[in-house]
Short mmCIF file of C-alpha atoms in Angstrom, two decimals:
data_model
loop_
_atom_site.label_atom_id
_atom_site.label_comp_id
_atom_site.label_asym_id
_atom_site.label_seq_id
_atom_site.Cartn_x
_atom_site.Cartn_y
_atom_site.Cartn_z
CA MET A 1 19.02 -29.79 -4.95
CA ALA A 2 19.42 -32.79 -7.20
CA TYR A 3 22.34 -35.12 -6.64
CA SER A 4 24.91 -35.66 -9.36
CA GLU A 5 25.00 -39.03 -11.13
CA LYS A 6 28.42 -39.75 -9.67
CA VAL A 7 27.36 -39.05 -6.09
CA LEU A 8 24.34 -41.31 -6.51
CA GLU A 9 26.46 -44.04 -8.04
CA HIS A 10 29.00 -44.02 -5.19
CA ALA A 11 26.32 -43.74 -2.52
CA GLU A 12 24.42 -46.70 -3.95
CA ASN A 13 27.52 -48.80 -4.61
CA PRO A 14 30.14 -47.60 -2.18
CA ARG A 15 33.64 -48.97 -2.85
CA ASN A 16 35.95 -50.37 -0.20
CA VAL A 17 33.59 -50.33 2.74
CA GLY A 18 35.10 -52.04 5.74
CA THR A 19 37.48 -52.16 8.62
CA LEU A 20 41.20 -52.86 8.81
CA ASP A 21 42.90 -53.91 12.05
CA LYS A 22 43.68 -50.61 13.70
CA ASP A 23 46.36 -52.25 15.87
CA ASP A 24 48.33 -53.45 12.83
CA PRO A 25 51.49 -51.27 12.62
CA ASN A 26 51.10 -51.12 8.84
CA VAL A 27 47.59 -49.69 9.09
CA GLY A 28 46.90 -45.97 9.46
CA THR A 29 43.48 -44.87 10.72
CA GLY A 30 41.93 -41.44 10.35
CA LEU A 31 38.71 -40.66 12.23
CA VAL A 32 37.40 -37.16 11.53
CA GLY A 33 34.20 -35.21 12.03
CA ALA A 34 31.70 -35.44 14.88
CA PRO A 35 28.24 -37.01 15.27
CA ALA A 36 26.88 -33.66 16.44
CA CYS A 37 27.96 -32.08 13.15
CA GLY A 38 26.22 -34.79 11.16
CA ASP A 39 29.26 -36.44 9.65
CA VAL A 40 31.98 -38.79 10.81
CA MET A 41 34.46 -40.43 8.43
CA ARG A 42 36.82 -43.25 9.27
CA LEU A 43 39.39 -43.90 6.59
CA GLN A 44 42.06 -46.58 6.87
CA ILE A 45 45.09 -47.41 4.75
CA ARG A 46 47.40 -50.42 4.80
CA VAL A 47 50.90 -49.72 3.53
CA GLY A 48 52.83 -52.54 1.88
CA GLU A 49 56.54 -53.39 1.80
CA GLY A 50 57.39 -50.98 -1.00
CA GLY A 51 55.74 -48.05 0.78
CA LEU A 52 52.69 -48.16 -1.47
CA ILE A 53 49.12 -48.16 -0.16
CA GLU A 54 47.90 -51.67 -0.88
CA ASP A 55 44.46 -51.35 0.68
CA ALA A 56 42.12 -48.57 1.72
CA ARG A 57 38.82 -48.92 3.58
CA PHE A 58 36.21 -46.54 4.93
CA LYS A 59 33.06 -46.23 6.96
CA THR A 60 31.11 -42.98 6.98
CA PHE A 61 28.19 -41.58 8.95
CA GLY A 62 26.90 -38.76 6.83
CA CYS A 63 24.93 -37.62 3.84
CA GLY A 64 25.23 -39.17 0.40
CA SER A 65 27.91 -36.68 -0.62
CA ALA A 66 30.01 -37.55 2.43
CA ILE A 67 29.70 -41.26 1.66
CA ALA A 68 30.57 -40.66 -2.00
CA SER A 69 33.58 -38.46 -1.08
CA SER A 70 35.08 -41.11 1.18
CA SER A 71 34.30 -43.92 -1.26
CA LEU A 72 36.09 -42.00 -4.00
CA ALA A 73 39.03 -41.25 -1.70
CA THR A 74 39.63 -44.94 -1.02
CA GLU A 75 39.66 -45.64 -4.76
CA TRP A 76 42.22 -42.93 -5.36
CA LEU A 77 44.44 -44.02 -2.46
CA LYS A 78 45.03 -47.58 -3.57
CA GLY A 79 48.41 -48.05 -5.26
CA LYS A 80 49.68 -44.60 -4.33
CA SER A 81 52.77 -43.80 -2.29
CA LEU A 82 52.23 -41.81 0.89
CA ALA A 83 53.81 -38.79 -0.76
CA GLU A 84 51.36 -39.03 -3.66
CA ALA A 85 48.45 -39.67 -1.31
CA SER A 86 49.20 -36.51 0.66
CA THR A 87 48.75 -34.43 -2.48
CA ILE A 88 45.08 -35.43 -2.91
CA LYS A 89 43.09 -32.20 -2.59
CA ASN A 90 39.46 -31.72 -1.69
CA THR A 91 39.02 -29.64 -4.83
CA SER A 92 39.73 -32.69 -6.99
CA ILE A 93 36.97 -34.57 -5.13
CA VAL A 94 34.58 -31.64 -5.65
CA GLU A 95 35.38 -31.68 -9.35
CA GLU A 96 35.10 -35.44 -9.80
CA LEU A 97 31.75 -35.69 -7.97
CA ASN A 98 30.31 -32.35 -9.13
CA LEU A 99 29.61 -31.39 -5.52
CA PRO A 100 27.54 -28.23 -5.06
CA PRO A 101 28.88 -25.46 -2.76
CA VAL A 102 26.90 -26.65 0.30
CA LYS A 103 28.62 -30.04 0.04
CA ILE A 104 32.20 -28.81 -0.20
CA HIS A 105 32.68 -29.57 3.50
CA CYS A 106 32.21 -33.28 2.67
CA SER A 107 35.25 -33.16 0.40
CA VAL A 108 37.23 -31.23 3.04
CA LEU A 109 36.40 -33.94 5.53
CA ALA A 110 37.65 -36.61 3.10
CA GLU A 111 40.93 -34.75 2.63
CA ASP A 112 41.26 -34.44 6.42
CA ALA A 113 40.60 -38.16 6.80
CA ILE A 114 43.36 -39.01 4.30
CA LYS A 115 45.81 -36.75 6.13
CA ALA A 116 44.81 -38.19 9.50
CA ALA A 117 45.26 -41.77 8.27
CA ILE A 118 48.73 -40.98 6.87
CA ALA A 119 49.73 -39.19 10.09
CA ASP A 120 48.55 -42.16 12.16
CA TYR A 121 50.55 -44.58 10.00
CA ARG A 122 53.69 -42.42 10.25
CA ALA A 123 53.32 -42.10 14.02
CA LYS A 124 53.06 -45.86 14.36
CA GLN A 125 56.10 -46.36 12.14
CA SER A 126 58.22 -43.92 14.14
CA VAL A 127 57.27 -45.69 17.37
CA LYS A 128 58.19 -48.99 15.73
CA ALA A 129 61.51 -47.59 14.50
CA ALA A 130 62.27 -46.19 17.94
CA ARG A 131 61.56 -49.59 19.52
CA GLU A 132 63.76 -51.40 17.00
CA SER A 133 66.70 -49.02 17.47
CA ALA A 134 66.36 -49.18 21.25
CA MET B 1 -3.19 -51.52 -6.97
CA PRO B 2 0.36 -51.15 -8.30
CA ILE B 3 2.48 -48.59 -6.49
CA GLN B 4 3.24 -45.39 -8.41
CA PHE B 5 6.75 -43.97 -7.99
CA PRO B 6 7.93 -41.72 -6.50
CA ILE B 7 5.85 -42.26 -3.35
CA PHE B 8 4.75 -39.06 -1.61
CA MET B 9 5.07 -39.26 2.19
CA ASP B 10 5.60 -35.58 2.87
CA TYR B 11 2.03 -34.41 3.48
CA HIS B 12 3.19 -31.83 6.04
CA SER B 13 5.00 -29.89 3.35
CA THR B 14 2.01 -29.72 1.04
CA THR B 15 -0.78 -31.89 -0.35
CA PRO B 16 -2.06 -32.57 -3.85
CA VAL B 17 -5.28 -30.80 -4.82
CA ASP B 18 -8.20 -33.21 -4.44
CA PRO B 19 -9.78 -33.80 -7.88
CA ARG B 20 -13.16 -32.78 -6.43
CA VAL B 21 -11.61 -29.47 -5.40
CA LEU B 22 -10.07 -28.86 -8.80
CA GLU B 23 -13.35 -29.62 -10.53
CA GLU B 24 -15.12 -26.93 -8.55
CA MET B 25 -12.35 -24.38 -9.21
CA ILE B 26 -12.11 -24.66 -12.98
CA PRO B 27 -15.17 -22.61 -14.05
CA PHE B 28 -13.87 -19.70 -11.99
CA PHE B 29 -10.81 -19.28 -14.20
CA THR B 30 -12.55 -18.82 -17.52
CA GLN B 31 -16.31 -18.64 -17.20
CA HIS B 32 -17.00 -16.99 -13.84
CA PHE B 33 -13.88 -14.86 -13.84
CA GLY B 34 -15.44 -11.77 -12.26
CA ASN B 35 -13.84 -9.63 -9.59
CA ALA B 36 -15.61 -10.31 -6.31
CA ALA B 37 -15.36 -6.60 -5.57
CA SER B 38 -17.35 -5.62 -8.68
CA ARG B 39 -20.64 -4.81 -7.03
CA ASN B 40 -22.51 -3.65 -10.09
CA HIS B 41 -22.70 -6.51 -12.55
CA ALA B 42 -23.42 -10.20 -12.81
CA PHE B 43 -19.78 -11.25 -13.15
CA GLY B 44 -18.94 -9.64 -9.86
CA TRP B 45 -22.07 -10.97 -8.14
CA HIS B 46 -21.34 -14.51 -9.19
CA ALA B 47 -17.78 -14.32 -7.91
CA GLU B 48 -18.85 -12.72 -4.66
CA SER B 49 -21.51 -15.31 -3.93
CA ALA B 50 -19.05 -18.13 -4.64
CA VAL B 51 -16.58 -16.54 -2.23
CA ASP B 52 -19.29 -16.26 0.39
CA VAL B 53 -20.12 -19.94 0.08
CA ALA B 54 -16.41 -20.72 0.52
CA ARG B 55 -16.23 -18.50 3.59
CA GLU B 56 -19.17 -20.32 5.15
CA ARG B 57 -17.55 -23.67 4.49
CA ILE B 58 -14.26 -22.55 6.03
CA ALA B 59 -16.11 -21.04 9.01
CA LYS B 60 -17.97 -24.30 9.54
CA LEU B 61 -14.77 -26.36 9.54
CA ILE B 62 -13.32 -24.40 12.45
CA GLY B 63 -16.53 -23.76 14.37
CA ALA B 64 -16.67 -20.02 13.63
CA SER B 65 -20.11 -18.53 14.19
CA SER B 66 -20.06 -16.29 11.13
CA GLU B 67 -18.50 -16.28 7.68
CA LYS B 68 -17.67 -12.63 8.39
CA GLU B 69 -14.94 -13.88 10.71
CA ILE B 70 -12.96 -15.34 7.81
CA VAL B 71 -10.36 -12.96 6.34
CA LEU B 72 -8.95 -14.41 3.15
CA THR B 73 -5.20 -14.16 2.56
CA SER B 74 -2.46 -15.58 0.35
CA GLY B 75 -1.62 -18.33 2.86
CA ALA B 76 -0.69 -18.99 6.45
CA THR B 77 2.56 -17.03 6.40
CA GLU B 78 0.55 -13.94 5.58
CA SER B 79 -2.13 -14.89 8.10
CA ASN B 80 0.46 -15.27 10.86
CA ASN B 81 2.05 -11.94 9.96
CA LEU B 82 -1.32 -10.21 9.84
CA ALA B 83 -2.48 -11.67 13.14
CA ILE B 84 0.64 -10.93 15.17
CA LYS B 85 1.69 -7.62 13.63
CA GLY B 86 -1.91 -6.49 13.27
CA ILE B 87 -2.66 -7.10 16.94
CA ALA B 88 0.67 -5.63 18.05
CA ASP B 89 -0.01 -2.46 16.06
CA PHE B 90 -3.53 -2.15 17.37
CA CYS B 91 -2.66 -2.82 21.01
CA ARG B 92 0.71 -1.09 21.25
CA ASP B 93 -0.65 1.51 23.64
CA LYS B 94 -2.21 -1.15 25.83
CA GLY B 95 0.84 -3.37 26.16
CA ARG B 96 3.91 -4.63 24.37
CA HIS B 97 4.37 -8.17 25.61
CA ILE B 98 3.73 -11.27 23.50
CA ILE B 99 4.01 -14.94 24.53
CA THR B 100 4.81 -17.69 22.03
CA THR B 101 6.80 -20.95 21.97
CA VAL B 102 10.23 -21.96 20.75
CA ILE B 103 8.82 -24.54 18.31
CA GLU B 104 6.62 -22.23 16.24
CA HIS B 105 6.95 -22.01 12.48
CA LYS B 106 9.37 -19.37 11.25
CA ALA B 107 6.43 -17.27 10.06
CA VAL B 108 5.58 -16.75 13.74
CA LEU B 109 9.10 -16.69 15.19
CA ASP B 110 10.52 -14.25 12.66
CA THR B 111 7.45 -12.03 12.96
CA CYS B 112 8.00 -11.92 16.73
CA LYS B 113 11.69 -11.16 16.21
CA ARG B 114 10.79 -8.21 14.04
CA LEU B 115 8.42 -6.90 16.69
CA GLU B 116 11.21 -7.19 19.27
CA LYS B 117 13.23 -4.80 17.13
CA GLU B 118 10.28 -2.41 17.27
CA GLY B 119 10.23 -2.38 21.06
CA PHE B 120 7.96 -5.32 21.87
CA GLU B 121 9.01 -7.96 24.36
CA VAL B 122 8.47 -11.62 23.51
CA THR B 123 8.54 -14.61 25.86
CA TYR B 124 9.44 -17.83 24.05
CA LEU B 125 8.05 -20.71 26.11
CA PRO B 126 10.11 -23.90 26.15
CA VAL B 127 8.44 -27.27 25.55
CA ASP B 128 8.85 -30.63 27.27
CA THR B 129 10.43 -33.73 25.69
CA ASP B 130 7.12 -34.48 23.95
CA GLY B 131 6.99 -30.98 22.51
CA LEU B 132 4.14 -29.88 24.76
CA VAL B 133 3.81 -26.44 26.31
CA ASP B 134 3.81 -26.47 30.11
CA LEU B 135 0.63 -24.69 31.24
CA ASN B 136 2.23 -23.66 34.52
CA ARG B 137 5.01 -21.96 32.64
CA LEU B 138 2.48 -20.21 30.45
CA GLU B 139 0.58 -19.05 33.49
CA ALA B 140 3.78 -17.69 35.01
CA ALA B 141 4.68 -15.87 31.79
CA PHE B 142 1.60 -13.61 31.74
CA ARG B 143 2.24 -9.97 32.61
CA PRO B 144 -0.10 -7.01 32.99
CA ASP B 145 1.10 -5.76 29.61
CA THR B 146 0.67 -9.09 27.77
CA ILE B 147 -1.46 -8.49 24.69
CA LEU B 148 -1.22 -11.75 22.75
CA VAL B 149 -0.42 -15.44 23.11
CA SER B 150 0.46 -17.32 19.92
CA VAL B 151 0.77 -21.10 20.20
CA MET B 152 0.62 -23.42 17.21
CA PHE B 153 -2.12 -26.05 17.16
CA ALA B 154 0.00 -28.91 15.80
CA ASN B 155 3.69 -28.86 15.04
CA ASN B 156 4.80 -29.38 11.45
CA GLU B 157 7.87 -31.48 12.30
CA ILE B 158 6.90 -33.66 15.23
CA GLY B 159 3.12 -33.49 14.97
CA THR B 160 2.63 -32.63 18.64
CA VAL B 161 -0.88 -31.24 19.28
CA GLN B 162 -1.03 -28.59 22.01
CA PRO B 163 -3.75 -28.38 24.69
CA MET B 164 -5.61 -25.58 22.93
CA ALA B 165 -8.68 -25.43 25.20
CA GLU B 166 -6.56 -25.14 28.35
CA ILE B 167 -4.34 -22.46 26.82
CA GLY B 168 -7.40 -20.60 25.55
CA LYS B 169 -8.97 -20.69 28.99
CA LEU B 170 -5.90 -19.15 30.61
CA CYS B 171 -5.83 -16.38 28.01
CA ARG B 172 -9.54 -15.64 28.17
CA ALA B 173 -9.45 -15.39 31.97
CA ARG B 174 -6.84 -12.65 31.64
CA GLY B 175 -8.37 -10.85 28.69
CA VAL B 176 -5.34 -11.71 26.54
CA LEU B 177 -5.95 -12.52 22.88
CA PHE B 178 -5.11 -16.04 21.74
CA HIS B 179 -3.81 -16.73 18.23
CA THR B 180 -2.96 -20.13 16.83
CA ASP B 181 -1.18 -21.23 13.70
CA GLY B 182 -3.64 -23.98 12.86
CA VAL B 183 -2.14 -25.02 9.54
CA GLN B 184 -1.18 -28.61 10.31
CA GLY B 185 -3.98 -29.65 12.61
CA ILE B 186 -7.20 -28.15 11.30
CA GLY B 187 -9.36 -30.82 9.68
CA LYS B 188 -7.06 -33.56 10.99
CA VAL B 189 -7.77 -33.38 14.73
CA PRO B 190 -10.82 -31.81 16.44
CA PHE B 191 -10.65 -28.03 16.39
CA ASP B 192 -13.23 -25.49 17.45
CA VAL B 193 -12.59 -21.79 17.97
CA ASP B 194 -15.38 -21.47 20.52
CA THR B 195 -14.67 -24.38 22.85
CA MET B 196 -10.95 -23.62 22.59
CA HIS B 197 -11.41 -19.88 23.21
CA ILE B 198 -9.42 -18.98 20.12
CA ASP B 199 -9.51 -15.37 18.92
CA LEU B 200 -7.36 -15.66 15.80
CA ALA B 201 -6.42 -18.72 13.74
CA SER B 202 -4.23 -19.06 10.65
CA ILE B 203 -5.17 -21.64 8.00
CA THR B 204 -3.89 -22.51 4.56
CA ALA B 205 -5.59 -24.40 1.75
CA HIS B 206 -2.63 -26.31 0.38
CA LYS B 207 -2.14 -28.40 3.53
CA MET B 208 -5.71 -29.67 3.24
CA TYR B 209 -5.93 -30.76 -0.40
CA GLY B 210 -6.73 -27.28 -1.69
CA PRO B 211 -4.61 -25.07 -3.94
CA LYS B 212 -1.44 -23.19 -2.99
CA GLY B 213 -1.51 -19.42 -2.59
CA VAL B 214 -4.71 -19.08 -0.59
CA GLY B 215 -5.29 -19.06 3.14
CA ALA B 216 -7.33 -17.38 5.80
CA LEU B 217 -7.16 -15.71 9.15
CA TYR B 218 -10.05 -16.31 11.50
CA VAL B 219 -10.73 -13.09 13.41
CA ARG B 220 -13.30 -13.34 16.21
CA ARG B 221 -16.12 -10.80 15.94
CA SER B 222 -17.80 -11.13 19.28
CA LYS B 223 -16.82 -11.80 22.87
CA PRO B 224 -14.34 -10.33 22.36
CA ARG B 225 -14.54 -8.38 19.12
CA VAL B 226 -10.97 -8.58 17.83
CA ARG B 227 -9.60 -5.61 15.95
CA LEU B 228 -6.31 -5.39 14.17
CA VAL B 229 -4.37 -3.03 11.93
CA ALA B 230 -4.15 -4.05 8.28
CA GLN B 231 -0.63 -4.76 7.09
CA MET B 232 -1.33 -4.02 3.43
CA ASP B 233 -2.85 -0.81 2.15
CA GLY B 234 -5.19 -0.70 -0.81
CA GLY B 235 -8.82 -1.08 -1.72
CA GLY B 236 -9.98 -1.99 1.77
CA HIS B 237 -11.06 -5.52 0.92
CA GLU B 238 -11.83 -8.07 3.62
CA ARG B 239 -13.51 -5.54 5.93
CA GLY B 240 -10.45 -3.36 5.73
CA MET B 241 -8.16 -6.02 7.14
CA ARG B 242 -6.55 -7.27 3.95
CA SER B 243 -6.56 -5.33 0.71
CA GLY B 244 -6.10 -7.05 -2.61
CA THR B 245 -8.33 -8.59 -5.26
CA LEU B 246 -9.59 -11.95 -4.07
CA ASN B 247 -8.17 -15.11 -5.63
CA VAL B 248 -11.62 -16.38 -6.48
CA PRO B 249 -10.75 -19.79 -8.01
CA GLY B 250 -8.35 -20.48 -5.14
CA ILE B 251 -10.92 -19.46 -2.54
CA VAL B 252 -13.58 -21.64 -4.18
CA GLY B 253 -11.14 -24.55 -3.99
CA PHE B 254 -10.29 -23.73 -0.38
CA GLY B 255 -13.99 -23.80 0.47
CA LYS B 256 -14.51 -27.14 -1.21
CA ALA B 257 -11.46 -28.57 0.56
CA ALA B 258 -12.90 -27.37 3.88
CA LYS B 259 -16.27 -28.93 3.10
CA ILE B 260 -14.69 -32.30 2.30
CA LEU B 261 -12.78 -32.26 5.59
CA THR B 262 -15.87 -31.27 7.56
CA GLU B 263 -17.68 -34.27 6.12
CA GLU B 264 -14.87 -36.82 5.89
CA GLY B 265 -12.15 -35.61 8.25
CA VAL B 266 -12.94 -37.88 11.17
CA ALA B 267 -13.04 -41.08 9.12
CA GLU B 268 -10.00 -40.02 7.13
CA SER B 269 -7.96 -39.34 10.26
CA ALA B 270 -8.86 -42.74 11.67
CA ARG B 271 -7.64 -44.45 8.51
CA ILE B 272 -4.43 -42.43 8.34
CA PHE B 273 -3.78 -43.04 12.04
CA ALA B 274 -3.99 -46.80 11.48
CA GLN B 275 -1.56 -46.55 8.57
CA ARG B 276 0.84 -44.44 10.63
CA GLU B 277 0.78 -46.99 13.46
CA ARG B 278 1.37 -49.78 10.98
CA LEU B 279 4.36 -47.99 9.48
CA HIS B 280 5.81 -47.30 12.91
CA ALA B 281 5.34 -50.86 14.15
CA LYS B 282 6.81 -52.41 11.02
CA ILE B 283 9.93 -50.27 11.23
CA ALA B 284 10.49 -50.16 14.98
CA SER B 285 10.04 -53.90 15.42
CA ARG B 286 12.93 -54.59 13.09
CA ILE B 287 15.42 -51.82 13.77
CA GLU B 288 17.02 -51.36 17.16
CA GLU B 289 17.91 -47.87 18.39
CA THR B 290 14.94 -46.21 16.70
CA TYR B 291 13.45 -43.25 18.55
CA LEU B 292 10.07 -41.58 18.16
CA ASN B 293 10.33 -37.79 18.27
CA GLY B 294 7.35 -35.95 19.71
CA SER B 295 4.38 -37.09 21.76
CA ARG B 296 2.95 -40.57 21.35
CA ASP B 297 -0.52 -39.59 22.55
CA HIS B 298 -0.94 -35.97 21.48
CA ARG B 299 0.02 -36.32 17.87
CA LEU B 300 -1.26 -35.65 14.37
CA PRO B 301 -2.55 -38.92 12.90
CA GLY B 302 -0.39 -38.64 9.77
CA ASN B 303 2.89 -37.75 11.47
CA LEU B 304 5.72 -40.16 12.18
CA ASN B 305 9.04 -38.59 13.10
CA LEU B 306 11.75 -41.14 13.80
CA SER B 307 15.45 -40.94 14.54
CA PHE B 308 17.56 -43.87 13.40
CA ALA B 309 20.69 -43.73 15.52
CA PHE B 310 24.04 -44.01 13.67
CA VAL B 311 22.48 -43.16 10.30
CA GLU B 312 22.44 -39.59 8.97
CA GLY B 313 19.06 -38.35 7.80
CA GLU B 314 19.98 -36.99 4.41
CA GLY B 315 22.05 -40.08 3.67
CA LEU B 316 18.96 -42.16 4.37
CA MET B 317 16.79 -39.88 2.25
CA MET B 318 19.13 -40.43 -0.66
CA ALA B 319 19.03 -44.18 -0.09
CA ILE B 320 15.21 -44.13 -0.26
CA LYS B 321 15.06 -41.52 -2.99
CA ASP B 322 11.91 -43.00 -4.56
CA VAL B 323 10.10 -41.95 -1.39
CA ALA B 324 9.55 -38.26 -0.64
CA VAL B 325 10.07 -37.62 3.07
CA SER B 326 11.78 -34.91 5.06
CA SER B 327 14.61 -34.77 7.60
CA GLY B 328 15.71 -32.63 10.52
CA SER B 329 19.30 -33.15 9.43
CA ALA B 330 21.37 -30.03 8.96
CA CYS B 331 22.28 -31.23 5.50
CA THR B 332 18.72 -30.61 4.36
CA SER B 333 18.58 -27.06 5.68
CA ALA B 334 20.20 -23.94 4.35
CA SER B 335 21.54 -23.02 7.79
CA LEU B 336 23.60 -26.19 8.35
CA GLU B 337 22.01 -26.43 11.80
CA PRO B 338 19.87 -29.43 12.72
CA SER B 339 16.16 -28.88 13.40
CA TYR B 340 15.50 -26.26 16.08
CA VAL B 341 12.26 -28.06 16.93
CA LEU B 342 14.00 -31.34 17.75
CA ARG B 343 16.70 -29.47 19.67
CA ALA B 344 13.96 -27.76 21.71
CA LEU B 345 12.66 -31.19 22.80
CA GLY B 346 16.13 -31.99 24.09
CA VAL B 347 16.88 -34.41 21.25
CA GLY B 348 20.69 -34.60 20.98
CA GLU B 349 22.30 -33.13 17.90
CA GLU B 350 23.36 -36.54 16.63
CA LEU B 351 19.81 -37.88 16.82
CA ALA B 352 18.45 -34.68 15.29
CA HIS B 353 20.75 -35.32 12.34
CA SER B 354 19.32 -38.84 12.16
CA SER B 355 15.65 -37.89 11.99
CA ILE B 356 13.18 -38.62 9.24
CA ARG B 357 9.67 -37.21 9.07
CA PHE B 358 7.08 -39.39 7.36
CA GLY B 359 3.88 -37.54 6.52
CA LEU B 360 0.88 -39.68 5.58
CA GLY B 361 -2.25 -38.32 4.02
CA ARG B 362 -5.43 -38.73 2.03
CA PHE B 363 -3.93 -40.66 -0.86
CA THR B 364 -1.51 -42.87 1.09
CA THR B 365 -2.24 -46.55 0.43
CA ASP B 366 -1.59 -49.60 2.60
CA GLU B 367 0.66 -50.95 -0.16
CA GLU B 368 2.77 -47.80 0.02
CA VAL B 369 3.03 -48.09 3.79
CA ASP B 370 4.26 -51.68 3.54
CA TYR B 371 6.69 -50.88 0.74
CA VAL B 372 8.16 -47.89 2.57
CA ALA B 373 8.50 -49.83 5.83
CA GLU B 374 10.44 -52.60 4.10
CA LEU B 375 12.62 -50.17 2.14
CA VAL B 376 13.48 -48.12 5.22
CA VAL B 377 14.40 -51.24 7.19
CA GLN B 378 16.69 -52.49 4.40
CA LYS B 379 18.39 -49.14 3.87
CA VAL B 380 18.90 -48.36 7.55
CA LEU B 381 20.53 -51.76 8.01
CA LYS B 382 22.72 -51.15 4.95
CA LEU B 383 23.75 -47.67 6.08
CA ARG B 384 24.56 -48.96 9.54
CA GLU B 385 26.97 -51.42 7.95
CA LEU B 386 28.58 -48.31 6.48
CA SER B 387 28.54 -46.37 9.72
CA PRO B 388 31.64 -46.15 11.92
CA LEU B 389 29.35 -45.07 14.77
CA TYR B 390 27.31 -48.26 14.58
CA GLU B 391 30.51 -50.32 14.60
CA MET B 392 31.70 -48.46 17.68
CA PHE B 393 28.29 -48.91 19.33
CA LYS B 394 28.46 -52.65 18.64
CA GLU B 395 31.95 -52.76 20.16
CA GLY B 396 30.50 -51.23 23.30
CA ILE B 397 32.23 -47.87 22.91
CA ASP B 398 30.35 -44.99 24.50
CA LEU B 399 30.15 -42.47 21.67
CA LYS B 400 29.88 -39.64 24.15
CA SER B 401 33.30 -40.51 25.60
CA VAL B 402 35.06 -40.13 22.24
CA GLN B 403 37.02 -36.93 21.63
CA TRP B 404 35.54 -35.89 18.30
CA VAL B 405 37.38 -33.54 16.02
CA ALA B 406 34.63 -31.12 15.12
CA HIS B 407 35.15 -29.24 11.90
#
């Protein structure tokens, strides 16, 4: 199976690799997958004052398609509101990267990582709100 | 010498045809195109005598006492099928128990599975962490109705070479036939059907610098005389064991490939072994958390199977895409399961996903070895920077204590 140009490009030059402070209340972290399954994605977002995602970072253990899917996800997340970010679907990632059927799970994992990061951010915010109102 | 890209380091999957082999094959396509079964004219005679020369050369490579013991086939998958099913069919009234190992090639495992459906019982011996069969376990597995033991000579993934002579001795003492899938090891490490008490051996040309589509099954003719039931009906070629017009050019090439290995195999293996050790040392000295899969001492000279913790195998293959290697990662298999061979050694799933098999061979150069070592080091370091697992490892987090969300 040959890799698509776009997968190769992202895998060779991954965007937004890195780590945000997971203890920062404005940072949401999603860690999905398992080493035993051959892929683990960690996707992080930092939400700014206006509720927009001002930074997104990832680290991925996985095949080239998994790396490309998470790299692409971080690009798409930046500048989006949480509501917009939650509408990102794995099928759009499949389409953009021309992923073959055996690699669809990589895109599913990326979508899961986005959802997990948003959920983590929201959980932190509700704890923060609860503390402030207490 | 400048390096040619892509670099081939996957000699376990196949090998290029040696130019000396090709040269000897060519006249048999156009000039000496006769059917080796045509007994009544010069075209047939020429083909038949060329096939006989090839048989003798193949027999010599494996220590067979007669060229009549070489049954030519389409390759080792067919040879394995013919050996196991052929013996099972012939001996089904004598017994229905077969012993093999969990790390065999699918051509053996799936053949055994089919026989299980037909009422045979199969014992699949486990292997130790080096991939070696435990002789005590083998001894304990024999039953009065055991008819065949099939243990591969050298494993295609991890390169582990089994103690053939000891296994053969145990079989011979019990009057049980011993078959080996010899594909990876023959011509690379010492092999002799007599001293190893082997009754049947599968070989293929394309793993030893011959053409694809031709192989052989060694079938012992004396002490004991092995008999089997043909699995293909037709003109009764190959002493009735394998019908079908002989692939004369392929067989001629197979014979030449065998002759070259008989003459040069020892020196070649020594050179390849040195290159393999060099590759291993250059990589392992610079990358922490690198694990060798398989036995250090009982190993094919050209095999290096390494797991790079925290880096996924297919991801690394993509990063070194100018180098052809192979991986035990699930992502490279159709089943989405990591290598069953590595799992059988007790290698954890995560390290199985992180494995890369380097296969060195006749045309591997020192320059290629050095280039690949450097490239692998650079790319593993780069991918670890990308790996959340490596970051967690560096932070001192025990990855086994994390609650992973499997998907």
